[in-house]
Amino acid sequence: MSQPLSPVAGESRSRPQGPASGTRDGAWWRHAVIYQIYPRSFADADGDGMGDLAGIRARLPHLVDLGVDAVWLSPWYVSPQADAGYDVADYCDIDPVFGTLAEAEQLIAEARQAGIRTIVDLVPNHCSDQHPWFRAAVAAGPGSTERDAFHFRPGRGAHGELPPNDWPSNFGGPAWTRVTGPDGTPEEWYLHMFAPGQPDWNWENPRVATQFDDILVFWLERGVAGFRIDVADNLVKAAGLPDLVDYSGESPQPWADQDGVHAIYRRWRSVLEEHSRPGDEKVFVGELWSDRPERFARYLRADELHTGFNFDFLKVPWQAPAMREVIDATLEAHGPVGAPATWVLSNHDTTRHVTRYGRADTGYGFDRAARHGSPVDLEAGWRRARAGALLTLALPGSTYIYQGDELGLWEVEDIPAELLQDPAVAGTGGADPGRDGCRVPLPWSGGTAPFGFSPDGSANEPWLPQPASWAALTVAAQAADPGSALVLYRTALALRKQLPAFGDGPLDWWPEGGRAQDGVLAFTRGADGKLACIVNQSGQGIRLPDATEVLLASGPLGDGAVLPPDTAVWLRRE
Ligand code: NOJ
């Protein structure tokens, strides 16, 4: 047994332009490590308390040091920010709170120069009620061609005072809002599956489809590497918008996973192919909250989306048998369509996994209110999050890191109610605690807030308050600490680049490494099975197999080659 590699701090910052991991076979996106930037919370250069593009550009060296292949930016478009930018008023320009289109172009180019591709967030299910087409639709009145770009319907009841159907909004209340005519009388209702400020597009209308072709091309021509597609399975609604109580279709709801949606993605794929070159493929990643692997895989057929977020893995509890089941199901579903899996532990909508893994129930569920504020063992959460990082980076396919994962940030659950901005909070009258707790601005340096998020002496505080104890979790503090989460992530990403067997390719469960039913996930990677990952979820120390060299461990090993509980290792088998 040899000792783990000592973590490599301060990797070289400039990498050659071109495929991010040139030594590997296959397209870059089949094994990429992709970092999600939530622009309003990443870095604030102008001191208004809200992150911006100048802040991202200034902090690119952090991403180079970390060693990611690409970034996915949550929406940066012109928006009234009714849902933190997922309400788009202009898909082809940047919101002034974030910067300008010229800065976006500079950011894409500078990142590419540093070896990092840019994936932008596309929101095709809905826009903002301030989008010019929606404003025109309201003004044009019932029966107009303008209204046909959205779902306008007369209400039910004697005076049209009831919503047209029984669909609920994701943010509470009905999915319909009634507009008033020019004389102030109530008139038709429009559909919004999210906030009232987010009217759903009618994808049966050919003008809507043409508009999105143009939006794709607009950003491709500005050098983006691809698109993350918001609520990718919701675009097409069941014909006639039937009541949920009466619906008996193949999909669970009349607003999700309708067969017609696949034609949209086939059309988009051909747009993307026209802009792809070998070694510079453009890609789609779909936000697909489907719990039916066979339906999920339909989106990943060769002429549709390249990848989809694997939320089953995000939801699964920190338990080896359950995790193994999800890993198997994921690989089985992806195999026949030839798409690589993705692995994701956190994002801007879900409870940060340090917190999740520190609770008695380590799974993720949409019943946020029930889980919010339940006791968290942070030490356990951190240990498991570190082990989870090595696990996800060892699984076949691409891995997503949500900003702050690399710092071990936890969910902030004590934000004062009056500062919460998630529309889900107001929409449910406060019953839903919302998603602001995972969106708190990053701590970069220094001993007090804003921890370098905004420049010293800025007039405005960060848009959400940062916990004082994040002083210990800043990038600067962790870069200087060889035992930190940041150094672990940097080391793991650097090592993963040198080990082409990680990423896309075969996985074999490794009986000698331990068994899931005994609380151990152990698998080998690559055709020769020489690389292995073991994650100990058994609650007690286990002896590492003989004839192995430890390449990296998520925490200290015990004497006599013992892998402690909630710890993962990467091994080379001799
Ligand atoms: C999914 C996004 O990730 C989330 O933040 C947003 O609120 C909804 N889609 C609506 O766009």
Coordinates of C-alpha atoms and ligand atoms in Angstrom, one line a residue:
M1 CA 0.0 0.0 0.0
S2 CA 1.3 3.4 -0.8
Q3 CA 0.0 6.7 0.6
P4 CA -2.4 9.0 -1.3
L5 CA -1.0 11.5 -3.7
S6 CA -0.5 14.8 -1.9
P7 CA -3.0 17.3 -3.2
V8 CA -1.8 19.4 -6.0
A9 CA -2.6 23.1 -5.1
G10 CA -2.3 25.9 -7.6
E11 CA -2.4 24.0 -10.9
S12 CA -1.1 26.0 -13.9
R13 CA -3.8 28.4 -15.0
S14 CA -3.4 28.4 -18.8
R15 CA -4.4 25.5 -20.8
P16 CA -4.2 25.2 -24.6
Q17 CA -7.3 25.9 -26.6
G18 CA -9.0 22.9 -28.1
P19 CA -10.6 19.8 -26.7
A20 CA -10.5 20.1 -23.0
S21 CA -9.1 16.6 -22.4
G22 CA -7.3 15.9 -25.6
T23 CA -5.9 12.5 -24.6
R24 CA -9.3 10.9 -24.3
D25 CA -11.3 9.2 -27.0
G26 CA -14.8 10.6 -27.8
A27 CA -16.3 14.0 -27.8
W28 CA -15.5 16.4 -25.0
W29 CA -19.0 16.4 -23.5
R30 CA -19.0 12.6 -23.0
H31 CA -16.6 13.0 -20.0
A32 CA -16.6 16.7 -19.2
V33 CA -16.6 18.3 -15.8
I34 CA -19.1 21.1 -16.0
Y35 CA -19.4 23.9 -13.4
Q36 CA -22.7 25.6 -12.9
I37 CA -22.4 29.4 -12.4
Y38 CA -25.4 31.1 -10.8
P39 CA -24.5 34.6 -12.1
R40 CA -26.3 36.6 -9.3
S41 CA -24.3 34.8 -6.6
F42 CA -20.9 34.1 -8.2
A43 CA -19.0 37.4 -8.0
D44 CA -20.1 41.1 -7.9
A45 CA -17.6 43.4 -9.6
D46 CA -19.6 46.6 -9.5
G47 CA -20.6 46.5 -5.9
D48 CA -24.4 46.5 -6.2
G49 CA -24.7 43.3 -4.2
M50 CA -25.6 41.2 -7.3
G51 CA -23.1 39.1 -9.2
D52 CA -22.3 40.2 -12.7
L53 CA -20.3 39.2 -15.8
A54 CA -17.4 41.4 -14.9
G55 CA -17.2 39.4 -11.7
I56 CA -17.2 36.1 -13.6
R57 CA -14.5 37.3 -15.9
A58 CA -12.4 38.4 -13.0
R59 CA -12.8 35.1 -11.3
L60 CA -12.1 32.8 -14.3
P61 CA -8.7 31.9 -12.8
H62 CA -10.6 30.1 -10.0
L63 CA -12.3 27.9 -12.6
V64 CA -9.0 27.3 -14.4
D65 CA -7.3 26.3 -11.1
L66 CA -10.3 24.0 -10.3
G67 CA -9.8 22.4 -13.7
V68 CA -13.3 22.3 -15.1
D69 CA -13.9 21.8 -18.8
A70 CA -17.0 23.9 -19.2
V71 CA -19.4 26.2 -17.4
W72 CA -23.1 26.3 -17.5
L73 CA -24.5 29.8 -16.8
S74 CA -28.0 30.1 -15.3
P75 CA -29.9 32.8 -17.3
W76 CA -28.2 36.1 -17.9
Y77 CA -30.9 37.6 -20.2
V78 CA -32.9 40.7 -19.9
S79 CA -35.5 39.9 -17.3
P80 CA -37.6 41.5 -14.6
Q81 CA -36.2 38.8 -12.3
A82 CA -39.5 37.5 -11.2
D83 CA -37.9 34.1 -11.0
A84 CA -34.2 35.0 -10.8
G85 CA -33.9 35.3 -14.6
Y86 CA -35.9 32.3 -15.6
D87 CA -38.5 34.9 -16.8
V88 CA -36.9 36.1 -20.0
A89 CA -37.9 39.4 -21.6
D90 CA -35.2 39.3 -24.3
Y91 CA -33.4 36.1 -25.2
C92 CA -30.8 37.9 -27.3
D93 CA -29.5 40.5 -24.8
I94 CA -28.0 40.6 -21.3
D95 CA -29.8 42.0 -18.3
P96 CA -28.2 45.3 -17.3
V97 CA -27.9 44.0 -13.7
F98 CA -25.3 41.5 -15.1
G99 CA -23.7 43.6 -17.8
T100 CA -23.8 43.9 -21.6
L101 CA -23.9 41.7 -24.6
A102 CA -20.3 42.8 -25.5
E103 CA -19.2 41.6 -22.0
A104 CA -21.0 38.2 -22.6
E105 CA -19.1 37.8 -25.8
Q106 CA -15.8 38.7 -24.1
L107 CA -16.6 36.2 -21.3
I108 CA -17.3 33.4 -23.8
A109 CA -14.0 34.2 -25.7
E110 CA -11.8 34.6 -22.6
A111 CA -13.2 31.4 -21.0
R112 CA -12.5 29.5 -24.3
Q113 CA -9.0 30.9 -24.4
A114 CA -8.5 29.4 -20.9
G115 CA -9.8 26.0 -22.1
I116 CA -13.3 26.4 -20.7
R117 CA -16.4 26.1 -22.8
T118 CA -19.6 28.0 -22.1
I119 CA -23.1 26.5 -22.0
V120 CA -26.0 28.9 -21.7
D121 CA -29.4 28.3 -20.2
L122 CA -32.2 28.3 -22.6
V123 CA -35.8 28.9 -21.2
P124 CA -38.2 27.7 -24.0
N125 CA -41.2 26.7 -21.9
H126 CA -42.1 30.2 -20.9
C127 CA -40.9 33.8 -21.1
S128 CA -41.6 36.9 -19.0
D129 CA -44.8 38.8 -19.0
Q130 CA -42.6 41.7 -20.1
H131 CA -41.6 39.9 -23.3
P132 CA -42.7 42.1 -26.3
W133 CA -44.7 39.2 -27.7
F134 CA -46.6 38.7 -24.5
R135 CA -47.3 42.4 -24.1
A136 CA -48.5 42.5 -27.7
A137 CA -50.7 39.4 -27.1
V138 CA -52.4 41.0 -24.1
A139 CA -53.0 44.2 -26.0
A140 CA -54.3 42.5 -29.1
G141 CA -57.2 40.8 -27.4
P142 CA -59.0 37.5 -27.6
G143 CA -58.8 35.5 -30.9
S144 CA -55.8 37.5 -32.2
T145 CA -52.8 35.8 -33.8
E146 CA -50.6 37.4 -31.1
R147 CA -52.5 35.5 -28.4
D148 CA -51.9 32.3 -30.2
A149 CA -48.2 32.3 -29.3
F150 CA -49.4 31.7 -25.7
H151 CA -52.2 29.7 -24.1
F152 CA -55.0 32.1 -23.6
R153 CA -58.5 30.7 -22.7
P154 CA -61.8 31.9 -21.5
G155 CA -62.5 31.1 -17.9
R156 CA -65.0 28.7 -16.5
G157 CA -68.0 29.7 -14.4
A158 CA -71.0 31.9 -15.3
H159 CA -68.7 35.0 -15.7
G160 CA -65.5 33.3 -16.7
E161 CA -64.3 33.8 -13.1
L162 CA -62.8 30.4 -12.7
P163 CA -59.5 29.2 -14.3
P164 CA -59.9 27.2 -17.6
N165 CA -58.6 24.0 -16.0
D166 CA -57.3 22.5 -12.8
W167 CA -53.6 22.7 -13.4
P168 CA -51.5 23.9 -10.4
S169 CA -48.6 26.3 -10.8
N170 CA -45.2 24.9 -9.6
F171 CA -45.0 27.9 -7.3
G172 CA -48.4 27.5 -5.7
G173 CA -52.0 28.5 -6.7
P174 CA -53.5 27.9 -10.1
A175 CA -51.4 27.9 -13.3
W176 CA -53.7 30.6 -14.7
T177 CA -53.9 34.3 -14.3
R178 CA -56.7 36.5 -15.7
V179 CA -55.9 39.6 -17.8
T180 CA -58.1 42.7 -17.9
G181 CA -59.2 44.4 -21.1
P182 CA -58.4 48.0 -21.9
D183 CA -61.5 49.2 -20.1
G184 CA -60.5 47.3 -17.0
T185 CA -63.0 44.5 -17.3
P186 CA -61.7 41.0 -16.6
E187 CA -61.2 38.9 -19.7
E188 CA -59.2 35.8 -20.8
W189 CA -56.8 33.8 -18.7
Y190 CA -53.3 32.8 -19.7
L191 CA -51.3 29.7 -18.6
H192 CA -48.2 29.9 -16.5
M193 CA -46.8 26.6 -15.1
F194 CA -44.5 28.7 -12.9
A195 CA -45.0 32.3 -11.6
P196 CA -47.7 34.6 -13.1
G197 CA -44.8 36.6 -14.6
Q198 CA -43.8 33.5 -16.7
P199 CA -46.4 32.9 -19.4
D200 CA -46.0 29.5 -21.2
W201 CA -45.3 29.6 -24.9
N202 CA -47.7 27.7 -27.2
W203 CA -45.3 25.4 -29.1
E204 CA -48.1 24.4 -31.5
N205 CA -47.6 27.9 -33.0
P206 CA -44.9 27.8 -35.8
R207 CA -43.7 31.4 -35.0
V208 CA -42.7 30.2 -31.6
A209 CA -40.5 27.4 -33.1
T210 CA -38.9 29.7 -35.6
Q211 CA -38.1 32.3 -32.9
F212 CA -36.2 29.6 -31.0
D213 CA -34.3 28.5 -34.0
D214 CA -33.1 32.0 -34.3
I215 CA -32.2 32.2 -30.6
L216 CA -30.1 29.1 -30.9
V217 CA -28.2 30.4 -33.9
F218 CA -27.7 33.8 -32.2
W219 CA -25.8 32.3 -29.3
L220 CA -24.0 29.7 -31.4
E221 CA -22.6 32.5 -33.5
R222 CA -21.3 34.0 -30.3
G223 CA -19.3 30.9 -29.6
V224 CA -21.3 29.1 -27.0
A225 CA -20.7 25.3 -26.7
G226 CA -24.3 24.4 -26.0
F227 CA -27.5 24.9 -24.1
R228 CA -29.0 23.7 -20.9
I229 CA -32.7 23.4 -21.6
D230 CA -35.0 24.5 -18.8
V231 CA -38.0 22.2 -18.0
A232 CA -37.2 20.4 -21.2
D233 CA -40.1 18.0 -21.0
N234 CA -42.9 20.6 -20.5
L235 CA -42.9 22.5 -23.8
V236 CA -45.8 20.6 -25.4
K237 CA -49.1 20.2 -23.5
A238 CA -51.8 17.5 -24.0
A239 CA -54.2 18.5 -26.8
G240 CA -57.2 20.4 -25.4
L241 CA -55.4 21.1 -22.1
P242 CA -57.5 18.5 -20.2
D243 CA -58.1 18.7 -16.5
L244 CA -55.5 16.8 -14.5
V245 CA -58.3 14.7 -12.8
D246 CA -59.5 13.5 -16.2
Y247 CA -56.1 12.9 -17.8
S248 CA -55.2 9.3 -18.6
G249 CA -52.2 9.8 -21.0
E250 CA -48.9 7.9 -21.1
S251 CA -47.1 10.6 -19.1
P252 CA -47.9 11.4 -15.5
Q253 CA -49.3 14.9 -16.2
P254 CA -50.9 16.6 -19.2
W255 CA -48.3 19.3 -19.2
A256 CA -45.2 17.0 -19.2
D257 CA -43.5 14.5 -21.4
Q258 CA -45.9 14.7 -24.3
D259 CA -44.7 12.8 -27.4
G260 CA -44.8 15.9 -29.5
V261 CA -41.9 17.4 -27.6
H262 CA -39.4 15.1 -29.3
A263 CA -40.0 16.7 -32.7
I264 CA -38.8 20.0 -31.2
Y265 CA -35.5 18.4 -30.1
R266 CA -35.0 16.7 -33.4
R267 CA -35.3 20.1 -35.1
W268 CA -33.0 21.7 -32.6
R269 CA -30.4 18.9 -33.0
S270 CA -30.1 19.6 -36.7
V271 CA -29.6 23.3 -36.0
L272 CA -26.8 22.4 -33.6
E273 CA -25.2 19.9 -35.9
E274 CA -24.8 22.6 -38.5
H275 CA -22.7 24.6 -36.1
S276 CA -20.7 21.6 -34.7
R277 CA -17.2 20.6 -35.9
P278 CA -15.3 17.5 -34.9
G279 CA -13.6 18.3 -31.6
D280 CA -15.9 21.3 -31.2
E281 CA -19.3 19.7 -30.8
K282 CA -22.1 21.8 -29.6
V283 CA -24.4 20.1 -27.0
F284 CA -27.7 20.1 -25.3
V285 CA -28.3 19.1 -21.7
G286 CA -32.0 18.8 -20.7
E287 CA -33.5 19.5 -17.4
L288 CA -35.7 16.3 -17.2
W289 CA -37.3 15.5 -13.8
S290 CA -38.5 12.1 -15.0
D291 CA -38.5 9.2 -12.7
R292 CA -39.1 6.7 -15.5
P293 CA -35.7 5.8 -17.0
E294 CA -37.2 4.5 -20.3
R295 CA -39.1 7.7 -20.9
F296 CA -36.0 9.8 -19.9
A297 CA -33.9 7.9 -22.4
R298 CA -36.2 8.8 -25.3
Y299 CA -34.9 12.4 -25.0
L300 CA -31.3 11.1 -25.5
R301 CA -31.8 9.3 -28.8
A302 CA -29.1 10.0 -31.3
D303 CA -31.0 12.8 -33.1
E304 CA -32.3 14.5 -29.9
L305 CA -30.5 15.8 -26.8
H306 CA -26.9 14.8 -26.1
T307 CA -27.4 14.5 -22.3
G308 CA -30.0 15.0 -19.5
F309 CA -29.6 15.7 -15.9
N310 CA -29.7 12.6 -13.8
F311 CA -31.9 13.7 -11.0
D312 CA -32.5 10.2 -9.7
F313 CA -28.9 10.2 -8.5
L314 CA -29.3 13.6 -6.9
K315 CA -32.4 12.4 -5.0
V316 CA -31.1 9.1 -3.8
P317 CA -30.1 8.7 -0.1
W318 CA -26.5 8.2 1.0
Q319 CA -26.9 4.4 1.2
A320 CA -24.9 2.0 -0.9
P321 CA -27.7 -0.4 -2.0
A322 CA -30.0 2.5 -3.1
M323 CA -27.1 4.3 -4.9
R324 CA -26.0 1.2 -6.7
E325 CA -29.6 0.6 -7.9
V326 CA -29.7 4.1 -9.3
I327 CA -26.3 3.8 -10.9
D328 CA -27.3 0.5 -12.5
A329 CA -30.6 1.9 -13.7
T330 CA -28.9 5.0 -15.1
L331 CA -26.4 3.0 -17.1
E332 CA -29.0 0.6 -18.3
A333 CA -31.2 3.4 -19.6
H334 CA -28.4 5.3 -21.3
G335 CA -26.8 2.2 -22.9
P336 CA -29.3 1.5 -25.7
V337 CA -29.4 5.1 -26.9
G338 CA -25.6 5.5 -26.7
A339 CA -25.7 8.7 -24.5
P340 CA -23.3 9.3 -21.6
A341 CA -24.8 9.6 -18.2
T342 CA -24.5 12.8 -16.1
W343 CA -23.9 12.9 -12.4
V344 CA -25.1 15.8 -10.3
L345 CA -25.4 16.3 -6.5
S346 CA -26.7 19.9 -6.2
N347 CA -27.9 22.8 -8.2
H348 CA -29.7 26.2 -7.7
D349 CA -33.1 24.5 -7.1
T350 CA -32.1 21.8 -4.6
T351 CA -30.9 21.6 -1.0
R352 CA -27.1 21.7 -1.0
H353 CA -25.8 18.1 -0.5
V354 CA -23.6 18.9 2.5
T355 CA -26.9 19.7 4.3
R356 CA -28.8 16.8 2.8
Y357 CA -26.2 14.3 3.6
G358 CA -26.0 15.6 7.2
R359 CA -29.7 14.9 7.9
A360 CA -31.3 11.7 9.1
D361 CA -33.0 11.4 5.7
T362 CA -30.2 11.9 3.3
G363 CA -32.4 11.9 0.1
Y364 CA -33.8 14.9 -1.7
G365 CA -37.5 15.5 -2.1
F366 CA -39.7 18.3 -3.3
D367 CA -41.3 18.4 0.2
R368 CA -38.9 21.2 1.1
A369 CA -41.1 22.4 4.0
A370 CA -41.0 19.0 5.7
R371 CA -37.2 18.8 5.6
H372 CA -36.3 22.5 6.0
G373 CA -34.7 23.1 9.4
S374 CA -34.5 19.5 10.4
P375 CA -31.2 18.8 12.3
V376 CA -28.0 18.6 10.3
D377 CA -24.8 16.9 11.3
L378 CA -22.4 19.1 9.3
E379 CA -19.4 17.0 10.0
A380 CA -21.1 13.9 8.5
G381 CA -22.5 16.1 5.7
W382 CA -19.0 17.3 4.8
R383 CA -17.4 13.8 5.0
R384 CA -20.1 12.4 2.7
A385 CA -20.0 15.3 0.3
R386 CA -16.2 14.8 -0.1
A387 CA -16.7 11.1 -0.7
G388 CA -19.6 11.9 -3.0
A389 CA -17.3 14.1 -5.0
L390 CA -14.9 11.3 -5.7
L391 CA -17.8 9.0 -6.4
T392 CA -19.4 11.2 -9.0
L393 CA -16.1 12.0 -10.7
A394 CA -15.3 8.3 -11.0
L395 CA -18.6 7.3 -12.6
P396 CA -18.9 7.0 -16.4
G397 CA -20.0 10.2 -18.2
S398 CA -19.9 13.8 -17.3
T399 CA -20.1 15.4 -13.9
Y400 CA -21.7 18.7 -12.8
I401 CA -20.4 20.8 -10.0
Y402 CA -22.7 23.5 -8.6
Q403 CA -20.8 26.7 -7.6
G404 CA -19.8 26.4 -3.9
D405 CA -19.8 22.5 -4.0
E406 CA -16.1 22.8 -4.2
L407 CA -16.1 24.9 -1.0
G408 CA -18.3 22.5 0.9
L409 CA -21.0 25.2 1.3
W410 CA -24.1 24.2 3.1
E411 CA -27.8 25.2 2.7
V412 CA -28.4 28.5 4.5
E413 CA -31.7 27.9 6.3
D414 CA -32.0 31.0 8.5
I415 CA -32.3 33.8 5.9
P416 CA -34.8 36.4 7.3
A417 CA -38.2 35.9 5.7
E418 CA -38.3 39.5 4.4
L419 CA -35.1 38.9 2.3
L420 CA -36.3 35.7 0.6
Q421 CA -36.8 36.3 -3.2
D422 CA -37.8 32.9 -4.5
P423 CA -41.3 33.3 -6.0
A424 CA -42.2 29.8 -4.6
V425 CA -42.2 31.4 -1.1
A426 CA -44.7 34.2 -1.9
G427 CA -46.7 31.9 -4.2
T428 CA -47.3 29.5 -1.4
G429 CA -47.9 32.1 1.3
G430 CA -44.6 31.1 2.9
A431 CA -45.5 27.4 3.2
D432 CA -42.6 26.6 0.8
P433 CA -39.3 27.8 2.3
G434 CA -38.0 28.2 -1.2
R435 CA -34.6 27.8 -2.9
D436 CA -32.8 30.9 -1.7
G437 CA -30.8 28.8 0.8
C438 CA -28.6 27.3 -1.9
R439 CA -28.2 30.6 -3.8
V440 CA -26.3 32.6 -1.2
P441 CA -23.4 34.5 -2.7
L442 CA -20.0 32.8 -2.7
P443 CA -17.3 33.6 -0.1
W444 CA -14.0 34.4 -1.8
S445 CA -11.7 35.9 0.8
G446 CA -11.5 37.8 4.0
G447 CA -12.9 37.4 7.5
T448 CA -16.2 39.2 7.2
A449 CA -19.1 39.5 4.7
P450 CA -19.2 40.1 1.8
F451 CA -16.0 37.9 1.8
G452 CA -14.8 39.4 -1.5
F453 CA -18.0 38.7 -3.3
S454 CA -18.4 42.4 -3.7
P455 CA -15.5 44.9 -3.6
D456 CA -14.5 46.2 -0.2
G457 CA -16.5 49.3 0.8
S458 CA -19.4 48.5 -1.6
A459 CA -22.5 50.5 -0.9
N460 CA -24.8 47.4 -1.2
E461 CA -24.8 44.2 0.8
P462 CA -25.0 40.9 -1.1
W463 CA -28.5 40.2 -2.2
L464 CA -28.7 37.4 0.3
P465 CA -26.8 37.5 3.6
Q466 CA -23.8 35.1 4.0
P467 CA -23.2 33.3 7.2
A468 CA -20.4 34.7 9.3
S469 CA -18.9 31.2 9.7
W470 CA -18.2 31.1 5.9
A471 CA -15.0 33.0 6.8
A472 CA -13.5 29.5 7.2
L473 CA -14.8 28.4 3.8
T474 CA -13.6 31.2 1.5
V475 CA -11.6 30.3 -1.6
A476 CA -8.5 32.0 -0.2
A477 CA -8.7 30.2 3.2
Q478 CA -9.2 26.8 1.5
A479 CA -6.5 27.3 -1.2
A480 CA -4.0 27.5 1.7
D481 CA -5.3 24.4 3.4
P482 CA -4.2 21.0 2.0
G483 CA -7.0 19.3 3.8
S484 CA -9.8 21.5 2.4
A485 CA -12.6 20.6 0.1
L486 CA -11.2 23.0 -2.5
V487 CA -7.9 21.3 -2.6
L488 CA -9.6 17.9 -2.8
Y489 CA -11.6 19.0 -5.8
R490 CA -8.6 20.5 -7.5
T491 CA -6.6 17.4 -7.0
A492 CA -9.4 15.1 -8.1
L493 CA -10.0 17.1 -11.3
A494 CA -6.3 17.2 -12.1
L495 CA -5.9 13.5 -11.5
R496 CA -9.1 12.6 -13.5
K497 CA -7.6 14.4 -16.5
Q498 CA -4.6 12.0 -16.3
L499 CA -6.8 8.9 -16.0
P500 CA -8.7 8.5 -19.2
A501 CA -10.5 5.5 -17.8
F502 CA -12.5 7.8 -15.7
G503 CA -15.2 9.7 -17.6
D504 CA -17.0 7.8 -20.4
G505 CA -16.5 4.0 -20.7
P506 CA -17.2 0.7 -18.9
L507 CA -17.9 0.3 -15.2
D508 CA -17.7 -3.1 -13.5
W509 CA -18.8 -3.7 -9.9
W510 CA -15.9 -5.1 -8.0
P511 CA -16.8 -7.8 -5.6
E512 CA -13.4 -7.9 -3.8
G513 CA -13.8 -4.2 -3.1
G514 CA -17.0 -4.8 -1.1
R515 CA -20.7 -5.2 -1.7
A516 CA -23.5 -2.7 -1.7
Q517 CA -25.6 -4.8 0.6
D518 CA -22.8 -4.5 3.2
G519 CA -22.7 -0.7 2.7
V520 CA -19.8 -0.5 0.2
L521 CA -19.8 0.8 -3.4
A522 CA -16.8 -0.6 -5.2
F523 CA -16.3 -0.6 -8.9
T524 CA -13.5 -0.6 -11.5
R525 CA -13.2 1.6 -14.5
G526 CA -11.7 1.1 -18.0
A527 CA -11.4 -2.0 -20.1
D528 CA -8.5 -3.4 -18.0
G529 CA -10.2 -2.7 -14.7
K530 CA -7.0 -1.3 -13.3
L531 CA -8.6 1.8 -11.8
A532 CA -11.1 1.5 -8.9
C533 CA -13.3 3.6 -6.7
I534 CA -14.5 2.4 -3.3
V535 CA -17.0 4.4 -1.2
N536 CA -17.5 3.2 2.4
Q537 CA -21.1 3.8 3.5
S538 CA -21.2 0.9 5.9
G539 CA -20.8 2.9 9.1
Q540 CA -17.6 1.1 10.1
G541 CA -14.0 1.0 8.8
I542 CA -13.2 -1.5 6.1
R543 CA -9.8 -2.9 5.0
L544 CA -8.7 -1.8 1.6
P545 CA -8.0 -4.8 -0.8
D546 CA -4.4 -5.9 -1.1
A547 CA -2.3 -5.1 -4.1
T548 CA -3.7 -1.7 -4.6
E549 CA -2.2 1.8 -4.6
V550 CA -4.2 4.6 -3.2
L551 CA -4.3 7.5 -5.7
L552 CA -6.6 9.8 -3.8
A553 CA -8.7 9.6 -0.7
S554 CA -11.6 11.9 0.4
G555 CA -10.4 11.9 4.0
P556 CA -7.6 10.5 6.2
L557 CA -7.2 6.7 6.1
G558 CA -7.0 4.7 9.3
D559 CA -3.9 2.7 10.3
G560 CA -3.4 -0.6 8.4
A561 CA -5.1 0.6 5.2
V562 CA -8.5 1.0 6.7
L563 CA -11.1 3.1 4.8
P564 CA -13.1 4.9 7.5
P565 CA -16.9 5.3 7.2
D566 CA -18.2 7.9 4.7
T567 CA -14.8 8.0 2.9
A568 CA -14.0 7.2 -0.7
V569 CA -10.7 6.3 -2.4
W570 CA -9.5 6.0 -5.9
L571 CA -7.2 3.0 -6.3
R572 CA -4.8 1.6 -8.9
R573 CA -4.9 -2.2 -8.9
E574 CA -1.5 -3.8 -9.3
Ligands
NOJ1 C1 -36.1 25.2 -13.6 C2 -35.1 26.2 -13.1 O1 -34.0 25.4 -12.8 C3 -35.7 26.9 -12.0 O2 -34.8 27.7 -11.2 C4 -36.9 27.7 -12.5 O3 -37.6 28.3 -11.4 C5 -37.9 26.9 -13.3 N1 -37.3 25.9 -14.1 C6 -38.8 27.7 -14.1 O4 -38.0 28.3 -15.1

